[in-house]
Amino acid sequence: MAQNSWLRAHVAMYEWFGGSTPRLVCDNPKTGVIAHPREGEVVLNDAYRGLAEHYSAAVLPGRVRKPKDKPSAENTVWHATMALAGAMRDHQFGSLDELRTAIRAWLVEYNSRPFQKRDGSRLSVFEGEEKPLLIALPPVAYEVMDWVYSRRVQANSHVAYARNWYSVPYAYVGSTVDLRIGANTLEIWHKNTRLCTHRLLPASASNKYSTNGADLPGKTMWKPWDRKRCEQWANRIGPDCATVIGKLFAMERLDEQAVDPALAVLRLSKRYSAQRLENACSLALQSVASPRYAHIGPILESGQDIAGEIPDDAGDHGADGGDDGAGWVRGGDYYANMGR
């Protein structure tokens, strides 16, 4: 059984009972128990332990290969399964909802059926002896959530999940955190401590930020990269660099798609001077309609921006004169001198 199915079965069981049990006696599936050594402590699955804590229940797994630790439960499950299969064997259902409705109606009759060797029925025993011992359900049902482990908090105090970013208290920058994802929320945990909670961004969102103001340091100047910030950086370098960045954004349908290509060009100013990057952009614009990092980087690496010249074949990007993305080609003089 999958982890989420295992947990949802418990939630449905408690809702059916109208309360939670003080103890949970289960087998040792990996969805519930990670390790049950002969000596030492039982290690529970994180998600299963969280469910038990939510319903104030203690998990007491049966011993490994000791079916007699819970024989009555095993026998009851087998009997109910066989009885249900026999009752439904001649019926056809057009949907899962139809099947659920039929099973619920059958359960009412099955549980009300009188015992053969004692007074009462399963329902009367439950209501008279077992239901008074149940613990009241919490106001909110347990939400089955997925875990994503070992995500590093970036220098911008955010952690990545599903192509988006969620803030983490800045004191944890560089640390490894775990994410607990529900239907509508995302929780960030460090060891056994929940650091913060975010509303989950829609699945269609990409490169979006969910930021809690308290997570960032008081005087932070950090902001997510966008078109405006990229253009401001390019303008500080020079007009030709600004033209290159403008063309990159003009080529994409969404501005978010051009942020990474633009930053790839702009960050060349950290390896080379701003003036050299400006010269390289100027040279690239002479031969390529929309220069990118693949065109500008080689100019700087080869020092062509210092010489102020473009190789003989730099503009030959295809028979039609267009840009086929081949990058810069060495001139004819280079190949003429090969082997000498």
Short mmCIF file of C-alpha atoms in Angstrom, two decimals, residues 9 28 32 39 47 58 61 82 87 105 144 148 172 188 223 236 257 262 278 316:
data_model
loop_
_atom_site.label_atom_id
_atom_site.label_comp_id
_atom_site.label_asym_id
_atom_site.label_seq_id
_atom_site.Cartn_x
_atom_site.Cartn_y
_atom_site.Cartn_z
CA ALA A 9 -7.29 4.73 5.43
CA ASN A 28 5.54 -3.56 10.46
CA GLY A 32 4.32 2.76 9.22
CA GLU A 39 16.78 -4.97 20.85
CA ALA A 47 4.31 10.63 8.35
CA ALA A 58 0.21 5.65 20.63
CA PRO A 61 3.56 -2.33 16.39
CA MET A 82 -14.92 -12.72 2.45
CA ALA A 87 -22.32 -10.13 -1.10
CA ALA A 105 -25.40 0.02 2.99
CA VAL A 144 -2.18 13.74 4.35
CA VAL A 148 10.57 16.24 0.36
CA TYR A 172 18.98 29.00 8.34
CA ILE A 188 9.39 23.96 6.11
CA LYS A 223 14.69 41.23 -4.40
CA ARG A 236 24.89 50.61 -16.00
CA GLN A 257 11.86 32.84 -19.49
CA ALA A 262 19.93 37.75 -19.44
CA GLU A 278 30.07 46.46 -23.58
CA ASP A 316 28.40 33.21 -41.65
#
